[in-house]
């Protein structure tokens, strides 16, 4: 099994924090987000030799030894999906767990995905409303749809604009498992017309397109601690209200 960390973005909403650093190297309680990610992966018994990092903006600032590097030279004009395709050689040959580099999560996210017998799976956060209510005045301005099957096992819709909380059964966490088979689904999906160009394709649009093609995406609920670090205000907020929880990780 391989782990692919997407770390190509600048993260302009981080303001001055990313003037001289990529987003993944922004510090939360004195420790870069990418380092926190790697520490969590180590606790999930992932070896560095099985980790790949997709770089982009200021790639020279990411100097982690023992990992494999991929690079998205077109990071200024492309979205996360193009970064993911830079690791195609891994995705077409191995089971891979893809992980965003701007999140704080617990090791069980990785172990649950690694041990589930599904070709494609993701984790979702059940406590999203409490977190988003702290981050912004109106969470519905930022949250997107997340609908599960009747048995609550599979994702049925994601990424649409919402008008009420009933349309959201969880929050996509930025951690997805692919097998070579499900990576083949992706290749099939992108060969057809989509609502966005391949260069601007985001992950939730891709996931929704895969579902529309009739494929199953297994959904694993997570109620443990999880954070999305998207803005400078997020970092300030988390360091204030989640200081002790972050230290426990």
PDB file of C-alpha atoms in Angstrom:
ATOM      1  CA  UNK A   1       0.000   0.000   0.000  1.00  0.00           C
ATOM      2  CA  UNK A   2       1.146   3.520  -0.820  1.00  0.00           C
ATOM      3  CA  UNK A   3       0.239   6.924   0.602  1.00  0.00           C
ATOM      4  CA  UNK A   4       0.060   9.941  -1.705  1.00  0.00           C
ATOM      5  CA  UNK A   5       0.093  13.355  -0.027  1.00  0.00           C
ATOM      6  CA  UNK A   6      -1.144  16.239  -2.166  1.00  0.00           C
ATOM      7  CA  UNK A   7       1.012  19.243  -1.292  1.00  0.00           C
ATOM      8  CA  UNK A   8       1.237  21.329  -4.465  1.00  0.00           C
ATOM      9  CA  UNK A   9      -0.925  24.296  -3.519  1.00  0.00           C
ATOM     10  CA  UNK A  10       0.101  27.717  -2.320  1.00  0.00           C
ATOM     11  CA  UNK A  11      -2.954  28.286  -0.155  1.00  0.00           C
ATOM     12  CA  UNK A  12      -3.497  31.969  -0.908  1.00  0.00           C
ATOM     13  CA  UNK A  13      -6.150  32.228   1.798  1.00  0.00           C
ATOM     14  CA  UNK A  14      -3.397  31.686   4.343  1.00  0.00           C
ATOM     15  CA  UNK A  15      -2.226  35.232   3.606  1.00  0.00           C
ATOM     16  CA  UNK A  16       1.308  36.094   4.681  1.00  0.00           C
ATOM     17  CA  UNK A  17       1.868  32.579   5.986  1.00  0.00           C
ATOM     18  CA  UNK A  18       2.391  31.306   2.429  1.00  0.00           C
ATOM     19  CA  UNK A  19       4.401  34.235   1.093  1.00  0.00           C
ATOM     20  CA  UNK A  20       7.599  32.210   1.428  1.00  0.00           C
ATOM     21  CA  UNK A  21       6.254  28.720   2.167  1.00  0.00           C
ATOM     22  CA  UNK A  22       3.861  26.235   0.573  1.00  0.00           C
ATOM     23  CA  UNK A  23       0.607  25.775   2.456  1.00  0.00           C
ATOM     24  CA  UNK A  24       1.616  22.372   3.799  1.00  0.00           C
ATOM     25  CA  UNK A  25       4.577  23.919   5.607  1.00  0.00           C
ATOM     26  CA  UNK A  26       2.470  26.435   7.532  1.00  0.00           C
ATOM     27  CA  UNK A  27       2.828  25.817  11.239  1.00  0.00           C
ATOM     28  CA  UNK A  28       0.092  24.811  13.660  1.00  0.00           C
ATOM     29  CA  UNK A  29       1.314  25.168  17.246  1.00  0.00           C
ATOM     30  CA  UNK A  30       4.871  25.453  15.966  1.00  0.00           C
ATOM     31  CA  UNK A  31       4.832  22.344  13.775  1.00  0.00           C
ATOM     32  CA  UNK A  32       4.322  22.286   9.974  1.00  0.00           C
ATOM     33  CA  UNK A  33       1.080  20.685   8.812  1.00  0.00           C
ATOM     34  CA  UNK A  34       2.997  18.265   6.591  1.00  0.00           C
ATOM     35  CA  UNK A  35       5.117  17.110   9.520  1.00  0.00           C
ATOM     36  CA  UNK A  36       1.952  16.507  11.542  1.00  0.00           C
ATOM     37  CA  UNK A  37       0.585  14.460   8.656  1.00  0.00           C
ATOM     38  CA  UNK A  38       3.729  12.340   8.472  1.00  0.00           C
ATOM     39  CA  UNK A  39       3.685  11.755  12.234  1.00  0.00           C
ATOM     40  CA  UNK A  40       0.092  10.533  12.014  1.00  0.00           C
ATOM     41  CA  UNK A  41       1.013   8.198   9.167  1.00  0.00           C
ATOM     42  CA  UNK A  42       3.884   6.807  11.233  1.00  0.00           C
ATOM     43  CA  UNK A  43       1.437   6.043  14.054  1.00  0.00           C
ATOM     44  CA  UNK A  44      -0.642   4.157  11.477  1.00  0.00           C
ATOM     45  CA  UNK A  45       2.477   2.050  10.751  1.00  0.00           C
ATOM     46  CA  UNK A  46       3.148   3.614   7.358  1.00  0.00           C
ATOM     47  CA  UNK A  47       6.811   3.580   6.338  1.00  0.00           C
ATOM     48  CA  UNK A  48       8.392   6.584   4.653  1.00  0.00           C
ATOM     49  CA  UNK A  49       9.386   4.452   1.670  1.00  0.00           C
ATOM     50  CA  UNK A  50       5.675   3.983   0.963  1.00  0.00           C
ATOM     51  CA  UNK A  51       4.895   7.708   1.036  1.00  0.00           C
ATOM     52  CA  UNK A  52       4.830   9.967  -2.010  1.00  0.00           C
ATOM     53  CA  UNK A  53       4.461  13.750  -1.860  1.00  0.00           C
ATOM     54  CA  UNK A  54       3.163  15.750  -4.822  1.00  0.00           C
ATOM     55  CA  UNK A  55       4.816  19.167  -4.723  1.00  0.00           C
ATOM     56  CA  UNK A  56       4.128  22.381  -6.604  1.00  0.00           C
ATOM     57  CA  UNK A  57       4.524  25.871  -5.148  1.00  0.00           C
ATOM     58  CA  UNK A  58       7.985  26.390  -3.616  1.00  0.00           C
ATOM     59  CA  UNK A  59       8.844  22.704  -3.796  1.00  0.00           C
ATOM     60  CA  UNK A  60      12.361  23.383  -2.495  1.00  0.00           C
ATOM     61  CA  UNK A  61      10.854  24.211   0.908  1.00  0.00           C
ATOM     62  CA  UNK A  62       9.689  20.613   1.322  1.00  0.00           C
ATOM     63  CA  UNK A  63      12.732  18.603   2.381  1.00  0.00           C
ATOM     64  CA  UNK A  64      11.459  15.374   3.885  1.00  0.00           C
ATOM     65  CA  UNK A  65      13.998  12.555   3.618  1.00  0.00           C
ATOM     66  CA  UNK A  66      13.089   9.002   2.672  1.00  0.00           C
ATOM     67  CA  UNK A  67       9.919   9.721   0.674  1.00  0.00           C
ATOM     68  CA  UNK A  68       9.212   9.741  -3.063  1.00  0.00           C
ATOM     69  CA  UNK A  69       8.520  13.073  -4.734  1.00  0.00           C
ATOM     70  CA  UNK A  70       6.209  13.843  -7.636  1.00  0.00           C
ATOM     71  CA  UNK A  71       5.883  17.368  -9.003  1.00  0.00           C
ATOM     72  CA  UNK A  72       3.058  19.343 -10.585  1.00  0.00           C
ATOM     73  CA  UNK A  73       4.858  22.029 -12.562  1.00  0.00           C
ATOM     74  CA  UNK A  74       1.502  23.460 -13.625  1.00  0.00           C
ATOM     75  CA  UNK A  75       0.305  24.080 -10.059  1.00  0.00           C
ATOM     76  CA  UNK A  76      -0.603  27.780 -10.683  1.00  0.00           C
ATOM     77  CA  UNK A  77      -3.161  26.910 -13.375  1.00  0.00           C
ATOM     78  CA  UNK A  78      -4.414  23.475 -12.329  1.00  0.00           C
ATOM     79  CA  UNK A  79      -6.420  21.979  -9.505  1.00  0.00           C
ATOM     80  CA  UNK A  80      -5.891  19.071  -7.138  1.00  0.00           C
ATOM     81  CA  UNK A  81      -6.813  16.354  -9.621  1.00  0.00           C
ATOM     82  CA  UNK A  82      -3.897  17.199 -11.909  1.00  0.00           C
ATOM     83  CA  UNK A  83      -1.588  16.950  -8.903  1.00  0.00           C
ATOM     84  CA  UNK A  84      -3.001  13.503  -8.200  1.00  0.00           C
ATOM     85  CA  UNK A  85      -2.315  12.329 -11.752  1.00  0.00           C
ATOM     86  CA  UNK A  86       1.391  12.999 -11.233  1.00  0.00           C
ATOM     87  CA  UNK A  87       1.381   9.850  -9.077  1.00  0.00           C
ATOM     88  CA  UNK A  88      -0.283   7.792 -11.829  1.00  0.00           C
ATOM     89  CA  UNK A  89       2.525   5.210 -11.769  1.00  0.00           C
ATOM     90  CA  UNK A  90       1.625   4.355  -8.177  1.00  0.00           C
ATOM     91  CA  UNK A  91      -2.136   4.535  -8.606  1.00  0.00           C
ATOM     92  CA  UNK A  92      -2.232   2.158 -11.559  1.00  0.00           C
ATOM     93  CA  UNK A  93      -0.169  -0.486  -9.766  1.00  0.00           C
ATOM     94  CA  UNK A  94      -0.888  -0.323  -6.031  1.00  0.00           C
ATOM     95  CA  UNK A  95      -3.631   0.314  -3.548  1.00  0.00           C
ATOM     96  CA  UNK A  96      -3.144   3.959  -2.596  1.00  0.00           C
ATOM     97  CA  UNK A  97      -4.563   6.209   0.081  1.00  0.00           C
ATOM     98  CA  UNK A  98      -4.583   9.820  -1.051  1.00  0.00           C
ATOM     99  CA  UNK A  99      -4.349  12.424   1.679  1.00  0.00           C
ATOM    100  CA  UNK A 100      -4.556  16.204   1.673  1.00  0.00           C
ATOM    101  CA  UNK A 101      -1.654  17.994   3.358  1.00  0.00           C
ATOM    102  CA  UNK A 102      -3.693  20.739   5.066  1.00  0.00           C
ATOM    103  CA  UNK A 103      -5.691  18.529   7.431  1.00  0.00           C
ATOM    104  CA  UNK A 104      -5.181  17.270  10.969  1.00  0.00           C
ATOM    105  CA  UNK A 105      -6.454  13.743  11.467  1.00  0.00           C
ATOM    106  CA  UNK A 106      -6.040  10.576  13.539  1.00  0.00           C
ATOM    107  CA  UNK A 107      -4.335   7.288  12.558  1.00  0.00           C
ATOM    108  CA  UNK A 108      -7.606   5.336  12.532  1.00  0.00           C
ATOM    109  CA  UNK A 109      -8.592   7.137   9.317  1.00  0.00           C
ATOM    110  CA  UNK A 110      -5.745   5.357   7.551  1.00  0.00           C
ATOM    111  CA  UNK A 111      -6.156   1.960   9.198  1.00  0.00           C
ATOM    112  CA  UNK A 112      -9.904   1.825   8.519  1.00  0.00           C
ATOM    113  CA  UNK A 113      -9.407   2.640   4.849  1.00  0.00           C
ATOM    114  CA  UNK A 114      -6.508   0.217   4.510  1.00  0.00           C
ATOM    115  CA  UNK A 115      -8.493  -2.682   5.949  1.00  0.00           C
ATOM    116  CA  UNK A 116     -11.834  -2.194   4.186  1.00  0.00           C
ATOM    117  CA  UNK A 117     -12.491  -4.566   1.291  1.00  0.00           C
ATOM    118  CA  UNK A 118     -13.718  -1.953  -1.175  1.00  0.00           C
ATOM    119  CA  UNK A 119     -12.109  -0.721  -4.380  1.00  0.00           C
ATOM    120  CA  UNK A 120     -12.828   2.883  -3.479  1.00  0.00           C
ATOM    121  CA  UNK A 121     -13.517   4.385  -0.082  1.00  0.00           C
ATOM    122  CA  UNK A 122     -13.294   7.622   1.847  1.00  0.00           C
ATOM    123  CA  UNK A 123     -13.685   8.827   5.391  1.00  0.00           C
ATOM    124  CA  UNK A 124     -16.202  11.470   6.401  1.00  0.00           C
ATOM    125  CA  UNK A 125     -16.427  13.587   9.534  1.00  0.00           C
ATOM    126  CA  UNK A 126     -19.630  13.313  11.529  1.00  0.00           C
ATOM    127  CA  UNK A 127     -18.943  16.325  13.786  1.00  0.00           C
ATOM    128  CA  UNK A 128     -18.626  18.776  10.915  1.00  0.00           C
ATOM    129  CA  UNK A 129     -21.366  21.183  12.050  1.00  0.00           C
ATOM    130  CA  UNK A 130     -19.724  21.935  15.370  1.00  0.00           C
ATOM    131  CA  UNK A 131     -16.413  22.652  13.625  1.00  0.00           C
ATOM    132  CA  UNK A 132     -17.860  24.802  10.828  1.00  0.00           C
ATOM    133  CA  UNK A 133     -19.974  26.779  13.318  1.00  0.00           C
ATOM    134  CA  UNK A 134     -16.757  27.829  15.010  1.00  0.00           C
ATOM    135  CA  UNK A 135     -15.035  28.679  11.727  1.00  0.00           C
ATOM    136  CA  UNK A 136     -17.725  30.889  10.188  1.00  0.00           C
ATOM    137  CA  UNK A 137     -20.997  32.665  10.922  1.00  0.00           C
ATOM    138  CA  UNK A 138     -23.022  30.727   8.354  1.00  0.00           C
ATOM    139  CA  UNK A 139     -21.630  27.212   7.745  1.00  0.00           C
ATOM    140  CA  UNK A 140     -24.012  26.655   4.828  1.00  0.00           C
ATOM    141  CA  UNK A 141     -22.106  29.268   2.825  1.00  0.00           C
ATOM    142  CA  UNK A 142     -19.144  26.877   2.693  1.00  0.00           C
ATOM    143  CA  UNK A 143     -20.459  23.352   3.252  1.00  0.00           C
ATOM    144  CA  UNK A 144     -21.498  21.122   0.342  1.00  0.00           C
ATOM    145  CA  UNK A 145     -23.933  18.266  -0.057  1.00  0.00           C
ATOM    146  CA  UNK A 146     -22.985  14.832   1.246  1.00  0.00           C
ATOM    147  CA  UNK A 147     -25.672  12.174   0.809  1.00  0.00           C
ATOM    148  CA  UNK A 148     -25.341   8.538   1.843  1.00  0.00           C
ATOM    149  CA  UNK A 149     -27.185   5.430   0.698  1.00  0.00           C
ATOM    150  CA  UNK A 150     -30.144   4.217   2.751  1.00  0.00           C
ATOM    151  CA  UNK A 151     -27.927   1.750   4.624  1.00  0.00           C
ATOM    152  CA  UNK A 152     -25.385   4.551   5.269  1.00  0.00           C
ATOM    153  CA  UNK A 153     -22.563   2.551   3.687  1.00  0.00           C
ATOM    154  CA  UNK A 154     -22.015   4.300   0.371  1.00  0.00           C
ATOM    155  CA  UNK A 155     -21.716   7.865  -0.842  1.00  0.00           C
ATOM    156  CA  UNK A 156     -24.516   8.844  -3.221  1.00  0.00           C
ATOM    157  CA  UNK A 157     -23.918  12.561  -3.830  1.00  0.00           C
ATOM    158  CA  UNK A 158     -21.257  15.100  -2.965  1.00  0.00           C
ATOM    159  CA  UNK A 159     -20.217  18.646  -3.786  1.00  0.00           C
ATOM    160  CA  UNK A 160     -23.498  20.374  -4.562  1.00  0.00           C
ATOM    161  CA  UNK A 161     -24.609  23.745  -3.155  1.00  0.00           C
ATOM    162  CA  UNK A 162     -26.860  23.356  -0.114  1.00  0.00           C
ATOM    163  CA  UNK A 163     -29.583  25.479   1.457  1.00  0.00           C
ATOM    164  CA  UNK A 164     -30.173  23.528   4.663  1.00  0.00           C
ATOM    165  CA  UNK A 165     -28.341  21.182   6.984  1.00  0.00           C
ATOM    166  CA  UNK A 166     -30.504  18.178   6.047  1.00  0.00           C
ATOM    167  CA  UNK A 167     -28.565  17.946   2.782  1.00  0.00           C
ATOM    168  CA  UNK A 168     -25.324  17.204   4.633  1.00  0.00           C
ATOM    169  CA  UNK A 169     -24.778  13.838   6.306  1.00  0.00           C
ATOM    170  CA  UNK A 170     -21.073  14.382   6.845  1.00  0.00           C
ATOM    171  CA  UNK A 171     -17.987  16.225   5.659  1.00  0.00           C
ATOM    172  CA  UNK A 172     -15.505  14.780   3.181  1.00  0.00           C
ATOM    173  CA  UNK A 173     -12.163  14.759   4.995  1.00  0.00           C
ATOM    174  CA  UNK A 174      -9.663  14.779   2.149  1.00  0.00           C
ATOM    175  CA  UNK A 175      -8.627  11.134   2.565  1.00  0.00           C
ATOM    176  CA  UNK A 176      -9.515   8.625  -0.177  1.00  0.00           C
ATOM    177  CA  UNK A 177      -8.546   5.037  -0.966  1.00  0.00           C
ATOM    178  CA  UNK A 178      -8.037   3.894  -4.558  1.00  0.00           C
ATOM    179  CA  UNK A 179      -7.171   0.490  -5.957  1.00  0.00           C
ATOM    180  CA  UNK A 180      -5.884   0.060  -9.519  1.00  0.00           C
ATOM    181  CA  UNK A 181      -9.453  -0.940 -10.421  1.00  0.00           C
ATOM    182  CA  UNK A 182     -11.023   2.260  -9.081  1.00  0.00           C
ATOM    183  CA  UNK A 183      -8.220   4.342 -10.586  1.00  0.00           C
ATOM    184  CA  UNK A 184      -9.407   2.805 -13.845  1.00  0.00           C
ATOM    185  CA  UNK A 185     -12.866   4.206 -13.075  1.00  0.00           C
ATOM    186  CA  UNK A 186     -11.255   7.631 -12.840  1.00  0.00           C
ATOM    187  CA  UNK A 187      -9.623   7.227 -16.248  1.00  0.00           C
ATOM    188  CA  UNK A 188     -13.004   6.311 -17.722  1.00  0.00           C
ATOM    189  CA  UNK A 189     -14.764   9.269 -16.100  1.00  0.00           C
ATOM    190  CA  UNK A 190     -12.265  11.873 -17.294  1.00  0.00           C
ATOM    191  CA  UNK A 191     -12.486  10.571 -20.865  1.00  0.00           C
ATOM    192  CA  UNK A 192     -16.061  11.899 -21.001  1.00  0.00           C
ATOM    193  CA  UNK A 193     -17.462  15.460 -20.810  1.00  0.00           C
ATOM    194  CA  UNK A 194     -17.523  16.854 -17.256  1.00  0.00           C
ATOM    195  CA  UNK A 195     -18.945  19.991 -15.664  1.00  0.00           C
ATOM    196  CA  UNK A 196     -15.392  21.340 -15.290  1.00  0.00           C
ATOM    197  CA  UNK A 197     -12.249  21.125 -17.417  1.00  0.00           C
ATOM    198  CA  UNK A 198      -9.698  18.509 -16.397  1.00  0.00           C
ATOM    199  CA  UNK A 199      -7.289  21.289 -15.394  1.00  0.00           C
ATOM    200  CA  UNK A 200      -9.839  22.788 -12.998  1.00  0.00           C
ATOM    201  CA  UNK A 201     -11.323  19.512 -11.777  1.00  0.00           C
ATOM    202  CA  UNK A 202     -11.676  19.341  -8.001  1.00  0.00           C
ATOM    203  CA  UNK A 203     -11.973  16.151  -6.007  1.00  0.00           C
ATOM    204  CA  UNK A 204     -15.625  16.414  -5.021  1.00  0.00           C
ATOM    205  CA  UNK A 205     -16.677  16.965  -8.644  1.00  0.00           C
ATOM    206  CA  UNK A 206     -14.627  13.911  -9.598  1.00  0.00           C
ATOM    207  CA  UNK A 207     -16.188  11.815  -6.829  1.00  0.00           C
ATOM    208  CA  UNK A 208     -19.698  12.816  -7.859  1.00  0.00           C
ATOM    209  CA  UNK A 209     -18.930  11.919 -11.479  1.00  0.00           C
ATOM    210  CA  UNK A 210     -17.670   8.487 -10.410  1.00  0.00           C
ATOM    211  CA  UNK A 211     -20.929   7.909  -8.517  1.00  0.00           C
ATOM    212  CA  UNK A 212     -22.928   9.030 -11.553  1.00  0.00           C
ATOM    213  CA  UNK A 213     -21.135   6.348 -13.580  1.00  0.00           C
ATOM    214  CA  UNK A 214     -22.624   3.743 -11.227  1.00  0.00           C
ATOM    215  CA  UNK A 215     -19.558   2.953  -9.144  1.00  0.00           C
ATOM    216  CA  UNK A 216     -19.623   2.447  -5.372  1.00  0.00           C
ATOM    217  CA  UNK A 217     -17.657   4.671  -3.011  1.00  0.00           C
ATOM    218  CA  UNK A 218     -17.633   3.197   0.489  1.00  0.00           C
ATOM    219  CA  UNK A 219     -18.031   5.813   3.233  1.00  0.00           C
ATOM    220  CA  UNK A 220     -16.457   5.380   6.675  1.00  0.00           C
ATOM    221  CA  UNK A 221     -17.702   7.662   9.489  1.00  0.00           C
ATOM    222  CA  UNK A 222     -15.101   9.314  11.711  1.00  0.00           C
ATOM    223  CA  UNK A 223     -16.083  11.068  14.935  1.00  0.00           C
ATOM    224  CA  UNK A 224     -12.560  11.542  16.277  1.00  0.00           C
ATOM    225  CA  UNK A 225     -10.666  14.801  16.048  1.00  0.00           C
ATOM    226  CA  UNK A 226     -10.215  16.298  12.553  1.00  0.00           C
ATOM    227  CA  UNK A 227      -9.409  19.786  11.287  1.00  0.00           C
ATOM    228  CA  UNK A 228      -9.269  21.492   7.900  1.00  0.00           C
ATOM    229  CA  UNK A 229      -6.683  24.282   7.812  1.00  0.00           C
ATOM    230  CA  UNK A 230      -7.756  26.529   4.966  1.00  0.00           C
ATOM    231  CA  UNK A 231      -7.184  30.084   6.169  1.00  0.00           C
ATOM    232  CA  UNK A 232      -5.033  32.134   8.495  1.00  0.00           C
ATOM    233  CA  UNK A 233      -8.100  32.512  10.715  1.00  0.00           C
ATOM    234  CA  UNK A 234      -8.423  28.724  10.922  1.00  0.00           C
ATOM    235  CA  UNK A 235      -4.899  28.423  12.303  1.00  0.00           C
ATOM    236  CA  UNK A 236      -5.489  31.175  14.852  1.00  0.00           C
ATOM    237  CA  UNK A 237      -8.810  29.664  15.911  1.00  0.00           C
ATOM    238  CA  UNK A 238      -7.462  26.138  16.314  1.00  0.00           C
ATOM    239  CA  UNK A 239      -4.444  27.278  18.313  1.00  0.00           C
ATOM    240  CA  UNK A 240      -6.844  29.030  20.668  1.00  0.00           C
ATOM    241  CA  UNK A 241      -9.675  26.524  21.155  1.00  0.00           C
ATOM    242  CA  UNK A 242      -8.088  23.165  20.277  1.00  0.00           C
ATOM    243  CA  UNK A 243      -4.614  23.638  21.712  1.00  0.00           C
ATOM    244  CA  UNK A 244      -4.760  20.692  24.106  1.00  0.00           C
ATOM    245  CA  UNK A 245      -6.401  18.324  21.617  1.00  0.00           C
ATOM    246  CA  UNK A 246      -3.772  19.101  19.003  1.00  0.00           C
ATOM    247  CA  UNK A 247      -0.991  18.460  21.514  1.00  0.00           C
ATOM    248  CA  UNK A 248      -2.471  15.037  22.288  1.00  0.00           C
ATOM    249  CA  UNK A 249      -2.135  13.847  18.694  1.00  0.00           C
TER     250      UNK A 249
END
